[in-house]
Amino acid sequence: NRVDKAPEKSCHVQTAGLQEWEIRKALSCGELEVHYQPKISCASGKVLGAEALVRWNHPEHGLVLPSLFIEAAERFKLIDTLTYVVAEQAINTLGTWHKAGLTLSLAINLSAQSLYSLDLPEKLMEYLERAQIDPKYLTLEITEGHVLEELSAPMEIWTRLCLKGLG
């Protein structure tokens, strides 16, 4: 449950140099961490929610920003696994906040590629149910990284997500 701040040491990881095994290891060994950026009302100054931001706590390079590894995860077809790891951690944290009396909303970024994953709505609902969170507290934001070439499957999945009450 970290609030995002600048990394203490700079990272010299090159996107092109990342290997598939490194990302698989990060996913399986818990090296991916979710940090939270608060969303604050300009009018009241009240914290309304947070945005979940993934960071890779690389054993050699320190904190790696997503701009350096998301593209590689997409290239190696690991983006759905990464999405599920982040979503589960973030939704569990949201559940902890709600149980502590902080009824906040949460935004999670999704790669456009994840809109081709037919099990995305069910996975997110599973995490929400387990954390006892009403879907209205979760908003999904699509990143700009990819152009959707074929729209029927992503539109069906997006519709299913909306019908389940997600923003």
PDB file of C-alpha atoms in Angstrom:
ATOM      1  CA  ASN A   1       0.000   0.000   0.000  1.00  0.00           C
ATOM      2  CA  ARG A   2       2.418   2.603  -1.191  1.00  0.00           C
ATOM      3  CA  VAL A   3       1.814   6.125  -2.350  1.00  0.00           C
ATOM      4  CA  ASP A   4       3.782   6.690  -5.532  1.00  0.00           C
ATOM      5  CA  LYS A   5       6.886   8.830  -5.308  1.00  0.00           C
ATOM      6  CA  ALA A   6      10.000   9.254  -7.376  1.00  0.00           C
ATOM      7  CA  PRO A   7      12.393   6.296  -7.316  1.00  0.00           C
ATOM      8  CA  GLU A   8      15.460   6.789  -5.169  1.00  0.00           C
ATOM      9  CA  LYS A   9      17.838   5.531  -7.841  1.00  0.00           C
ATOM     10  CA  SER A  10      17.570   5.854 -11.570  1.00  0.00           C
ATOM     11  CA  CYS A  11      16.831   2.842 -13.689  1.00  0.00           C
ATOM     12  CA  HIS A  12      18.878   1.961 -16.735  1.00  0.00           C
ATOM     13  CA  VAL A  13      16.690  -0.826 -18.113  1.00  0.00           C
ATOM     14  CA  GLN A  14      16.134  -0.705 -21.861  1.00  0.00           C
ATOM     15  CA  THR A  15      12.756  -1.947 -23.142  1.00  0.00           C
ATOM     16  CA  ALA A  16      14.331  -3.726 -26.100  1.00  0.00           C
ATOM     17  CA  GLY A  17      16.766  -5.514 -23.796  1.00  0.00           C
ATOM     18  CA  LEU A  18      14.137  -7.103 -21.566  1.00  0.00           C
ATOM     19  CA  GLN A  19      13.855 -10.846 -21.960  1.00  0.00           C
ATOM     20  CA  GLU A  20      10.679 -12.880 -21.645  1.00  0.00           C
ATOM     21  CA  TRP A  21      12.115 -14.898 -18.754  1.00  0.00           C
ATOM     22  CA  GLU A  22      12.737 -11.669 -16.776  1.00  0.00           C
ATOM     23  CA  ILE A  23       9.123 -10.623 -17.026  1.00  0.00           C
ATOM     24  CA  ARG A  24       7.892 -14.136 -16.229  1.00  0.00           C
ATOM     25  CA  LYS A  25      10.129 -14.125 -13.144  1.00  0.00           C
ATOM     26  CA  ALA A  26       8.831 -10.714 -12.079  1.00  0.00           C
ATOM     27  CA  LEU A  27       5.255 -11.986 -12.384  1.00  0.00           C
ATOM     28  CA  SER A  28       5.846 -15.248 -10.534  1.00  0.00           C
ATOM     29  CA  CYS A  29       8.176 -13.952  -7.803  1.00  0.00           C
ATOM     30  CA  GLY A  30       6.096 -10.981  -6.680  1.00  0.00           C
ATOM     31  CA  GLU A  31       8.467  -8.336  -8.037  1.00  0.00           C
ATOM     32  CA  LEU A  32       5.562  -6.254  -9.375  1.00  0.00           C
ATOM     33  CA  GLU A  33       4.235  -3.761  -6.860  1.00  0.00           C
ATOM     34  CA  VAL A  34       1.137  -1.617  -6.998  1.00  0.00           C
ATOM     35  CA  HIS A  35       1.585   1.978  -5.926  1.00  0.00           C
ATOM     36  CA  TYR A  36      -1.307   4.381  -5.462  1.00  0.00           C
ATOM     37  CA  GLN A  37      -1.710   7.916  -6.711  1.00  0.00           C
ATOM     38  CA  PRO A  38      -4.518   9.712  -4.876  1.00  0.00           C
ATOM     39  CA  LYS A  39      -7.372  11.335  -6.786  1.00  0.00           C
ATOM     40  CA  ILE A  40      -8.329  14.523  -4.977  1.00  0.00           C
ATOM     41  CA  SER A  41     -11.343  16.798  -5.480  1.00  0.00           C
ATOM     42  CA  CYS A  42     -10.196  20.280  -6.493  1.00  0.00           C
ATOM     43  CA  ALA A  43     -13.328  21.777  -4.922  1.00  0.00           C
ATOM     44  CA  SER A  44     -13.103  20.157  -1.487  1.00  0.00           C
ATOM     45  CA  GLY A  45      -9.546  18.859  -1.268  1.00  0.00           C
ATOM     46  CA  LYS A  46     -11.014  15.503  -0.223  1.00  0.00           C
ATOM     47  CA  VAL A  47      -9.415  12.242  -1.412  1.00  0.00           C
ATOM     48  CA  LEU A  48     -12.021  10.528  -3.589  1.00  0.00           C
ATOM     49  CA  GLY A  49     -10.015   7.538  -4.683  1.00  0.00           C
ATOM     50  CA  ALA A  50      -6.764   6.394  -6.174  1.00  0.00           C
ATOM     51  CA  GLU A  51      -5.199   5.180  -9.366  1.00  0.00           C
ATOM     52  CA  ALA A  52      -3.279   1.907  -9.221  1.00  0.00           C
ATOM     53  CA  LEU A  53       0.166   2.215 -10.788  1.00  0.00           C
ATOM     54  CA  VAL A  54       2.372  -0.810 -11.315  1.00  0.00           C
ATOM     55  CA  ARG A  55       6.091  -0.666 -10.669  1.00  0.00           C
ATOM     56  CA  TRP A  56       8.649  -3.437 -11.069  1.00  0.00           C
ATOM     57  CA  ASN A  57      10.900  -3.784  -8.059  1.00  0.00           C
ATOM     58  CA  HIS A  58      13.752  -5.218 -10.113  1.00  0.00           C
ATOM     59  CA  PRO A  59      16.393  -7.026  -8.021  1.00  0.00           C
ATOM     60  CA  GLU A  60      19.269  -5.355  -9.937  1.00  0.00           C
ATOM     61  CA  HIS A  61      17.846  -2.111 -11.284  1.00  0.00           C
ATOM     62  CA  GLY A  62      15.536  -0.968  -8.480  1.00  0.00           C
ATOM     63  CA  LEU A  63      12.160   0.548  -9.260  1.00  0.00           C
ATOM     64  CA  VAL A  64      11.355   0.198 -12.964  1.00  0.00           C
ATOM     65  CA  LEU A  65       8.594   2.379 -14.416  1.00  0.00           C
ATOM     66  CA  PRO A  66       5.879   0.760 -16.559  1.00  0.00           C
ATOM     67  CA  SER A  67       6.945   2.643 -19.680  1.00  0.00           C
ATOM     68  CA  LEU A  68      10.009   0.379 -19.630  1.00  0.00           C
ATOM     69  CA  PHE A  69       8.290  -3.013 -19.252  1.00  0.00           C
ATOM     70  CA  ILE A  70       4.638  -2.834 -20.381  1.00  0.00           C
ATOM     71  CA  GLU A  71       5.619  -2.824 -24.054  1.00  0.00           C
ATOM     72  CA  ALA A  72       7.772  -5.917 -23.489  1.00  0.00           C
ATOM     73  CA  ALA A  73       4.926  -7.657 -21.619  1.00  0.00           C
ATOM     74  CA  GLU A  74       2.659  -6.946 -24.590  1.00  0.00           C
ATOM     75  CA  ARG A  75       5.276  -8.175 -27.059  1.00  0.00           C
ATOM     76  CA  PHE A  76       5.717 -11.459 -25.148  1.00  0.00           C
ATOM     77  CA  LYS A  77       1.926 -11.920 -24.751  1.00  0.00           C
ATOM     78  CA  LEU A  78       2.194 -11.605 -20.957  1.00  0.00           C
ATOM     79  CA  ILE A  79       0.048  -8.486 -20.620  1.00  0.00           C
ATOM     80  CA  ASP A  80      -3.054 -10.375 -19.451  1.00  0.00           C
ATOM     81  CA  THR A  81      -1.094 -12.102 -16.699  1.00  0.00           C
ATOM     82  CA  LEU A  82       0.357  -8.739 -15.677  1.00  0.00           C
ATOM     83  CA  THR A  83      -3.140  -7.201 -15.703  1.00  0.00           C
ATOM     84  CA  TYR A  84      -4.500  -9.938 -13.449  1.00  0.00           C
ATOM     85  CA  VAL A  85      -1.594  -9.645 -10.994  1.00  0.00           C
ATOM     86  CA  VAL A  86      -2.058  -5.873 -10.735  1.00  0.00           C
ATOM     87  CA  ALA A  87      -5.865  -6.027 -10.583  1.00  0.00           C
ATOM     88  CA  GLU A  88      -5.878  -8.640  -7.833  1.00  0.00           C
ATOM     89  CA  GLN A  89      -3.364  -6.705  -5.685  1.00  0.00           C
ATOM     90  CA  ALA A  90      -5.154  -3.402  -6.226  1.00  0.00           C
ATOM     91  CA  ILE A  91      -8.645  -4.760  -5.567  1.00  0.00           C
ATOM     92  CA  ASN A  92      -7.426  -6.493  -2.392  1.00  0.00           C
ATOM     93  CA  THR A  93      -6.035  -3.156  -1.212  1.00  0.00           C
ATOM     94  CA  LEU A  94      -9.334  -1.475  -2.064  1.00  0.00           C
ATOM     95  CA  GLY A  95     -11.093  -4.097   0.058  1.00  0.00           C
ATOM     96  CA  THR A  96      -8.764  -3.314   2.959  1.00  0.00           C
ATOM     97  CA  TRP A  97      -9.512   0.391   2.604  1.00  0.00           C
ATOM     98  CA  HIS A  98     -13.268  -0.227   2.569  1.00  0.00           C
ATOM     99  CA  LYS A  99     -13.088  -2.477   5.631  1.00  0.00           C
ATOM    100  CA  ALA A 100     -11.194   0.325   7.410  1.00  0.00           C
ATOM    101  CA  GLY A 101     -14.015   2.758   6.609  1.00  0.00           C
ATOM    102  CA  LEU A 102     -12.352   4.472   3.622  1.00  0.00           C
ATOM    103  CA  THR A 103     -14.966   4.145   0.895  1.00  0.00           C
ATOM    104  CA  LEU A 104     -12.760   5.171  -1.991  1.00  0.00           C
ATOM    105  CA  SER A 105     -12.872   4.364  -5.682  1.00  0.00           C
ATOM    106  CA  LEU A 106     -10.007   2.832  -7.625  1.00  0.00           C
ATOM    107  CA  ALA A 107      -8.849   3.197 -11.226  1.00  0.00           C
ATOM    108  CA  ILE A 108      -6.778   0.512 -12.927  1.00  0.00           C
ATOM    109  CA  ASN A 109      -5.036   0.959 -16.273  1.00  0.00           C
ATOM    110  CA  LEU A 110      -5.568  -1.716 -18.908  1.00  0.00           C
ATOM    111  CA  SER A 111      -3.666  -2.327 -22.096  1.00  0.00           C
ATOM    112  CA  ALA A 112      -5.966  -2.250 -25.111  1.00  0.00           C
ATOM    113  CA  GLN A 113      -4.678  -5.793 -25.778  1.00  0.00           C
ATOM    114  CA  SER A 114      -6.452  -6.965 -22.611  1.00  0.00           C
ATOM    115  CA  LEU A 115      -9.784  -6.151 -24.247  1.00  0.00           C
ATOM    116  CA  TYR A 116      -9.280  -9.284 -26.330  1.00  0.00           C
ATOM    117  CA  SER A 117      -9.168 -11.450 -23.183  1.00  0.00           C
ATOM    118  CA  LEU A 118     -12.553 -13.155 -22.955  1.00  0.00           C
ATOM    119  CA  ASP A 119     -12.142 -14.001 -19.272  1.00  0.00           C
ATOM    120  CA  LEU A 120     -11.328 -10.414 -18.202  1.00  0.00           C
ATOM    121  CA  PRO A 121     -14.838  -9.561 -16.914  1.00  0.00           C
ATOM    122  CA  GLU A 122     -15.129 -12.779 -14.906  1.00  0.00           C
ATOM    123  CA  LYS A 123     -11.633 -12.438 -13.414  1.00  0.00           C
ATOM    124  CA  LEU A 124     -12.292  -8.859 -12.287  1.00  0.00           C
ATOM    125  CA  MET A 125     -15.664  -9.833 -10.824  1.00  0.00           C
ATOM    126  CA  GLU A 126     -14.017 -12.747  -8.986  1.00  0.00           C
ATOM    127  CA  TYR A 127     -11.488 -10.363  -7.397  1.00  0.00           C
ATOM    128  CA  LEU A 128     -14.222  -7.845  -6.511  1.00  0.00           C
ATOM    129  CA  GLU A 129     -16.449 -10.508  -4.948  1.00  0.00           C
ATOM    130  CA  ARG A 130     -13.568 -11.957  -2.947  1.00  0.00           C
ATOM    131  CA  ALA A 131     -12.714  -8.471  -1.615  1.00  0.00           C
ATOM    132  CA  GLN A 132     -16.424  -7.693  -1.054  1.00  0.00           C
ATOM    133  CA  ILE A 133     -16.292  -4.600  -3.265  1.00  0.00           C
ATOM    134  CA  ASP A 134     -19.218  -3.244  -5.270  1.00  0.00           C
ATOM    135  CA  PRO A 135     -18.092  -2.961  -8.930  1.00  0.00           C
ATOM    136  CA  LYS A 136     -19.134   0.712  -8.983  1.00  0.00           C
ATOM    137  CA  TYR A 137     -15.941   1.499  -7.047  1.00  0.00           C
ATOM    138  CA  LEU A 138     -13.704   0.214  -9.850  1.00  0.00           C
ATOM    139  CA  THR A 139     -12.910   2.184 -13.006  1.00  0.00           C
ATOM    140  CA  LEU A 140     -10.895   0.788 -15.898  1.00  0.00           C
ATOM    141  CA  GLU A 141      -8.777   3.131 -18.000  1.00  0.00           C
ATOM    142  CA  ILE A 142      -7.480   1.988 -21.374  1.00  0.00           C
ATOM    143  CA  THR A 143      -3.893   2.978 -22.126  1.00  0.00           C
ATOM    144  CA  GLU A 144      -2.989   4.488 -25.480  1.00  0.00           C
ATOM    145  CA  GLY A 145      -0.325   1.946 -26.387  1.00  0.00           C
ATOM    146  CA  HIS A 146      -2.191  -0.001 -29.085  1.00  0.00           C
ATOM    147  CA  VAL A 147      -4.729   0.651 -31.777  1.00  0.00           C
ATOM    148  CA  LEU A 148      -7.581  -1.842 -31.700  1.00  0.00           C
ATOM    149  CA  GLU A 149      -7.589  -3.447 -35.129  1.00  0.00           C
ATOM    150  CA  GLU A 150     -10.663  -5.622 -34.771  1.00  0.00           C
ATOM    151  CA  LEU A 151     -13.379  -4.039 -32.641  1.00  0.00           C
ATOM    152  CA  SER A 152     -16.116  -6.650 -32.185  1.00  0.00           C
ATOM    153  CA  ALA A 153     -14.428  -8.668 -29.396  1.00  0.00           C
ATOM    154  CA  PRO A 154     -13.164  -5.614 -27.457  1.00  0.00           C
ATOM    155  CA  MET A 155     -16.576  -3.946 -27.704  1.00  0.00           C
ATOM    156  CA  GLU A 156     -18.275  -7.109 -26.435  1.00  0.00           C
ATOM    157  CA  ILE A 157     -15.886  -7.350 -23.500  1.00  0.00           C
ATOM    158  CA  TRP A 158     -16.209  -3.623 -22.744  1.00  0.00           C
ATOM    159  CA  THR A 159     -20.011  -3.951 -22.804  1.00  0.00           C
ATOM    160  CA  ARG A 160     -19.858  -6.930 -20.436  1.00  0.00           C
ATOM    161  CA  LEU A 161     -17.675  -4.904 -18.053  1.00  0.00           C
ATOM    162  CA  CYS A 162     -20.097  -1.982 -18.146  1.00  0.00           C
ATOM    163  CA  LEU A 163     -23.099  -4.255 -17.585  1.00  0.00           C
ATOM    164  CA  LYS A 164     -21.381  -5.609 -14.470  1.00  0.00           C
ATOM    165  CA  GLY A 165     -21.254  -2.050 -13.107  1.00  0.00           C
ATOM    166  CA  LEU A 166     -17.608  -1.150 -13.686  1.00  0.00           C
ATOM    167  CA  GLY A 167     -16.707   2.337 -14.847  1.00  0.00           C
TER     168      GLY A 167
END
